[in-house]
Amino acid sequence: MTRLNFLTPEEIKISNEFKKDGFVIRNTANKKSLNWIQSKFVNLIKKHYKFGKNANNLEILNFIHKKVTKSSLNSFRLKIYNSINKDPNYKYHYFEVARPFIEAIAGNELAMQKKVNLSIQLPKDDSSLLAVHSDVWAGDSPFEIVVWLPLVNCFKTKTMYILPPNKNNKFNKQVSKFRYSDNEKVYQLIKKDIKWIKINYGQVLIFNQSLPHGNRVNKENETRWSLNCRFKNTFTP
């Protein structure tokens, strides 16, 4: 009896990579949708601040810290977040940038998070950190995946980290034996094993949110802008 496999070679590659590494990075599937998203953000920013005529989108995003202070960051972020999520086309374009990769991992009968999250991390700012965590620790389904989209190039401390699956198995054995009272102690336990994600604008990251992940103080001289949204097959627990 012939066994039929309806997955393409690229879909099989993505699936295997996701299982092995806990994440995949690919060039965005729809550049028009990506550019639509970035332009929408820049246009919203321009409603609050003025820029020179020659400033391009990446410059505006990378150096927004020259306009936004640490004390005003959260209110600024919420204004942008609320405005962009009111746009009826936003979620469509967000899905389009990663559609084939999402479907290769989670299938094509999907539930999507109601709103897309926004992270803005200014240089040297310790007020907007996301401590090490796994989404399943807070009760999320282990069958959810996160689509993480950078609006700028992300590297070194201007990005996020994740603990690979093989290292997570080791961590789970360690953490079951001891009690850790805070996230920083957990980070110190895993920091030698974490993988820092290097990803450029024009690429998209899909990762396993059950693996410990987070960020640290951005020590680079540019601001990080990233979006994240969860997807889940509707027939999984």
CSV table of C-alpha atoms in Angstrom, one decimal:
chain,number,residue,atom,x,y,z
A,1,MET,CA,0.0,0.0,0.0
A,2,THR,CA,1.4,3.4,-1.0
A,3,ARG,CA,1.6,5.9,1.8
A,4,LEU,CA,0.6,9.4,0.6
A,5,ASN,CA,2.2,12.5,2.0
A,6,PHE,CA,0.4,15.7,1.1
A,7,LEU,CA,3.1,18.0,2.5
A,8,THR,CA,5.6,19.7,0.2
A,9,PRO,CA,9.4,19.3,0.8
A,10,GLU,CA,9.5,22.8,2.2
A,11,GLU,CA,6.6,22.1,4.6
A,12,ILE,CA,8.4,19.0,5.8
A,13,LYS,CA,11.6,21.0,6.3
A,14,ILE,CA,9.7,23.7,8.3
A,15,SER,CA,8.1,21.0,10.5
A,16,ASN,CA,11.3,19.2,11.2
A,17,GLU,CA,13.1,22.5,11.9
A,18,PHE,CA,10.4,23.6,14.3
A,19,LYS,CA,10.5,20.4,16.2
A,20,LYS,CA,14.3,20.4,16.4
A,21,ASP,CA,15.1,24.1,17.1
A,22,GLY,CA,11.8,25.3,18.6
A,23,PHE,CA,11.5,28.0,16.0
A,24,VAL,CA,11.8,28.8,12.3
A,25,ILE,CA,12.8,32.0,10.5
A,26,ARG,CA,11.7,32.6,6.9
A,27,ASN,CA,11.5,35.6,4.5
A,28,THR,CA,8.0,37.0,4.8
A,29,ALA,CA,5.5,35.3,2.5
A,30,ASN,CA,3.9,38.5,1.4
A,31,LYS,CA,6.1,41.6,1.1
A,32,LYS,CA,3.2,43.9,0.2
A,33,SER,CA,1.5,43.0,3.5
A,34,LEU,CA,4.7,43.5,5.4
A,35,ASN,CA,5.2,46.9,3.9
A,36,TRP,CA,1.6,47.8,4.6
A,37,ILE,CA,2.1,47.0,8.3
A,38,GLN,CA,5.3,48.9,8.6
A,39,SER,CA,3.9,52.0,6.8
A,40,LYS,CA,0.8,51.9,9.0
A,41,PHE,CA,3.0,52.1,12.1
A,42,VAL,CA,5.2,54.9,10.7
A,43,ASN,CA,2.1,56.9,9.7
A,44,LEU,CA,0.7,56.6,13.2
A,45,ILE,CA,4.0,57.7,14.7
A,46,LYS,CA,4.0,60.8,12.4
A,47,LYS,CA,0.7,61.8,14.0
A,48,HIS,CA,2.6,62.3,17.2
A,49,TYR,CA,6.0,63.5,16.2
A,50,LYS,CA,7.6,65.3,13.3
A,51,PHE,CA,10.5,64.0,11.2
A,52,GLY,CA,12.7,65.4,8.5
A,53,LYS,CA,11.6,64.9,4.9
A,54,ASN,CA,14.5,62.5,4.2
A,55,ALA,CA,13.8,60.2,7.1
A,56,ASN,CA,12.9,56.7,6.0
A,57,ASN,CA,10.7,54.2,7.8
A,58,LEU,CA,13.6,52.2,9.4
A,59,GLU,CA,15.3,55.4,10.6
A,60,ILE,CA,12.0,56.6,12.2
A,61,LEU,CA,11.5,53.3,14.0
A,62,ASN,CA,15.1,52.6,15.0
A,63,PHE,CA,15.6,56.1,16.5
A,64,ILE,CA,12.2,56.8,18.0
A,65,HIS,CA,14.0,57.1,21.4
A,66,LYS,CA,15.2,60.5,20.3
A,67,LYS,CA,11.5,61.5,20.4
A,68,VAL,CA,10.0,59.2,23.1
A,69,THR,CA,11.2,59.2,26.6
A,70,LYS,CA,11.2,56.3,29.0
A,71,SER,CA,8.5,57.9,31.1
A,72,SER,CA,6.2,58.5,28.1
A,73,LEU,CA,6.9,55.1,26.4
A,74,ASN,CA,4.0,53.1,27.7
A,75,SER,CA,1.3,55.7,27.0
A,76,PHE,CA,2.9,56.1,23.5
A,77,ARG,CA,2.9,52.4,22.9
A,78,LEU,CA,-0.7,52.0,24.0
A,79,LYS,CA,-1.8,54.7,21.6
A,80,ILE,CA,-0.1,53.0,18.7
A,81,TYR,CA,-1.3,49.6,19.8
A,82,ASN,CA,-4.9,50.6,20.1
A,83,SER,CA,-4.9,52.5,16.9
A,84,ILE,CA,-3.4,49.8,14.7
A,85,ASN,CA,-5.7,47.1,16.2
A,86,LYS,CA,-8.7,49.1,15.2
A,87,ASP,CA,-7.8,48.8,11.5
A,88,PRO,CA,-10.0,46.0,10.0
A,89,ASN,CA,-7.2,45.0,7.6
A,90,TYR,CA,-4.5,44.7,10.1
A,91,LYS,CA,-5.0,41.0,11.1
A,92,TYR,CA,-5.4,40.0,7.5
A,93,HIS,CA,-2.0,41.5,6.5
A,94,TYR,CA,-0.4,40.0,9.7
A,95,PHE,CA,-1.6,36.5,8.7
A,96,GLU,CA,-0.5,37.0,5.1
A,97,VAL,CA,3.1,37.6,6.1
A,98,ALA,CA,3.4,34.1,7.5
A,99,ARG,CA,0.4,32.1,6.2
A,100,PRO,CA,2.3,29.2,4.5
A,101,PHE,CA,4.6,28.8,7.5
A,102,ILE,CA,1.8,28.9,10.1
A,103,GLU,CA,-0.2,26.3,8.0
A,104,ALA,CA,2.8,24.0,7.7
A,105,ILE,CA,3.1,23.9,11.5
A,106,ALA,CA,-0.4,24.3,12.8
A,107,GLY,CA,-2.6,23.4,9.9
A,108,ASN,CA,-5.1,25.6,8.0
A,109,GLU,CA,-8.1,25.5,10.4
A,110,LEU,CA,-6.9,28.2,12.7
A,111,ALA,CA,-7.9,30.5,15.6
A,112,MET,CA,-6.0,33.8,15.8
A,113,GLN,CA,-5.4,36.0,18.8
A,114,LYS,CA,-7.9,38.9,18.8
A,115,LYS,CA,-5.3,41.6,19.0
A,116,VAL,CA,-1.6,41.7,17.8
A,117,ASN,CA,0.8,42.6,20.6
A,118,LEU,CA,3.3,45.4,20.2
A,119,SER,CA,6.8,45.6,21.9
A,120,ILE,CA,8.9,48.7,21.8
A,121,GLN,CA,12.2,48.4,23.6
A,122,LEU,CA,14.3,51.6,23.9
A,123,PRO,CA,18.1,51.5,24.3
A,124,LYS,CA,19.2,51.1,28.0
A,125,ASP,CA,15.6,50.9,29.1
A,126,ASP,CA,15.0,48.4,31.9
A,127,SER,CA,11.3,49.3,32.4
A,128,SER,CA,10.0,47.3,29.4
A,129,LEU,CA,11.6,43.9,30.0
A,130,LEU,CA,9.8,40.6,29.4
A,131,ALA,CA,11.3,38.2,32.0
A,132,VAL,CA,12.0,34.6,31.2
A,133,HIS,CA,8.7,32.7,30.9
A,134,SER,CA,6.8,30.0,29.0
A,135,ASP,CA,3.3,30.9,28.0
A,136,VAL,CA,2.1,27.5,29.2
A,137,TRP,CA,3.2,28.4,32.7
A,138,ALA,CA,0.3,30.9,32.7
A,139,GLY,CA,-2.2,28.3,31.3
A,140,ASP,CA,-1.9,28.8,27.5
A,141,SER,CA,-2.3,25.7,25.3
A,142,PRO,CA,1.0,24.0,24.4
A,143,PHE,CA,-0.5,23.7,20.8
A,144,GLU,CA,-0.3,27.5,20.3
A,145,ILE,CA,2.5,29.0,18.1
A,146,VAL,CA,3.7,32.6,18.2
A,147,VAL,CA,4.3,34.6,15.0
A,148,TRP,CA,6.9,37.2,15.9
A,149,LEU,CA,7.4,40.0,13.3
A,150,PRO,CA,10.2,42.6,13.6
A,151,LEU,CA,9.7,46.0,12.1
A,152,VAL,CA,13.4,46.7,12.3
A,153,ASN,CA,16.6,44.5,12.2
A,154,CYS,CA,16.9,42.7,15.5
A,155,PHE,CA,20.2,41.4,16.8
A,156,LYS,CA,22.3,40.8,20.0
A,157,THR,CA,20.4,42.4,23.0
A,158,LYS,CA,18.0,44.2,20.6
A,159,THR,CA,16.1,40.9,20.1
A,160,MET,CA,14.6,38.0,22.1
A,161,TYR,CA,16.0,34.7,23.3
A,162,ILE,CA,14.6,31.2,23.5
A,163,LEU,CA,15.7,28.0,25.2
A,164,PRO,CA,16.1,25.2,22.5
A,165,PRO,CA,14.0,22.0,23.0
A,166,ASN,CA,17.0,19.8,23.9
A,167,LYS,CA,18.1,22.3,26.6
A,168,ASN,CA,14.6,22.7,27.8
A,169,ASN,CA,14.5,19.0,28.7
A,170,LYS,CA,17.5,19.5,30.9
A,171,PHE,CA,16.0,22.6,32.4
A,172,ASN,CA,12.7,20.8,33.3
A,173,LYS,CA,14.7,18.1,35.2
A,174,GLN,CA,16.6,20.8,37.1
A,175,VAL,CA,13.6,23.0,37.9
A,176,SER,CA,11.6,20.0,39.2
A,177,LYS,CA,14.2,19.5,41.9
A,178,PHE,CA,14.4,23.1,43.2
A,179,ARG,CA,12.2,26.0,43.9
A,180,TYR,CA,13.1,29.3,42.1
A,181,SER,CA,11.6,32.4,43.8
A,182,ASP,CA,12.1,34.8,40.9
A,183,ASN,CA,12.5,34.9,37.1
A,184,GLU,CA,16.1,36.3,37.4
A,185,LYS,CA,17.2,33.1,39.1
A,186,VAL,CA,15.6,31.1,36.3
A,187,TYR,CA,17.4,33.2,33.7
A,188,GLN,CA,20.8,32.7,35.4
A,189,LEU,CA,20.1,28.9,35.4
A,190,ILE,CA,19.5,28.8,31.6
A,191,LYS,CA,21.5,31.8,30.2
A,192,LYS,CA,24.4,29.7,28.9
A,193,ASP,CA,22.0,27.5,26.9
A,194,ILE,CA,19.7,30.1,25.4
A,195,LYS,CA,19.6,31.0,21.7
A,196,TRP,CA,19.6,34.7,20.8
A,197,ILE,CA,17.4,35.2,17.7
A,198,LYS,CA,19.0,37.2,14.9
A,199,ILE,CA,16.4,38.4,12.5
A,200,ASN,CA,16.0,41.2,10.0
A,201,TYR,CA,13.1,43.3,8.8
A,202,GLY,CA,11.7,41.3,5.9
A,203,GLN,CA,11.8,38.0,7.9
A,204,VAL,CA,9.3,36.4,10.3
A,205,LEU,CA,9.9,34.2,13.3
A,206,ILE,CA,7.5,31.4,14.3
A,207,PHE,CA,8.3,29.8,17.7
A,208,ASN,CA,7.1,27.3,20.2
A,209,GLN,CA,5.8,29.4,23.1
A,210,SER,CA,6.0,26.5,25.5
A,211,LEU,CA,9.8,27.0,25.5
A,212,PRO,CA,11.2,29.5,28.0
A,213,HIS,CA,11.9,32.8,26.3
A,214,GLY,CA,12.2,36.6,27.0
A,215,ASN,CA,14.4,39.6,26.5
A,216,ARG,CA,17.0,41.6,28.4
A,217,VAL,CA,18.0,45.3,28.5
A,218,ASN,CA,18.6,46.5,25.0
A,219,LYS,CA,22.3,47.6,25.0
A,220,GLU,CA,22.3,48.5,21.3
A,221,ASN,CA,21.9,52.1,20.1
A,222,GLU,CA,18.6,51.4,18.3
A,223,THR,CA,15.0,50.8,19.4
A,224,ARG,CA,13.4,47.5,18.9
A,225,TRP,CA,10.0,47.3,17.4
A,226,SER,CA,8.4,43.8,17.2
A,227,LEU,CA,4.9,42.4,16.9
A,228,ASN,CA,3.6,39.0,18.2
A,229,CYS,CA,0.4,37.1,17.8
A,230,ARG,CA,-0.6,33.6,18.7
A,231,PHE,CA,-2.2,31.1,16.4
A,232,LYS,CA,-3.7,27.7,17.2
A,233,ASN,CA,-5.4,24.9,15.3
A,234,THR,CA,-9.0,24.9,16.3
A,235,PHE,CA,-9.1,21.1,16.8
A,236,THR,CA,-6.3,21.0,19.3
A,237,PRO,CA,-6.9,21.1,23.1
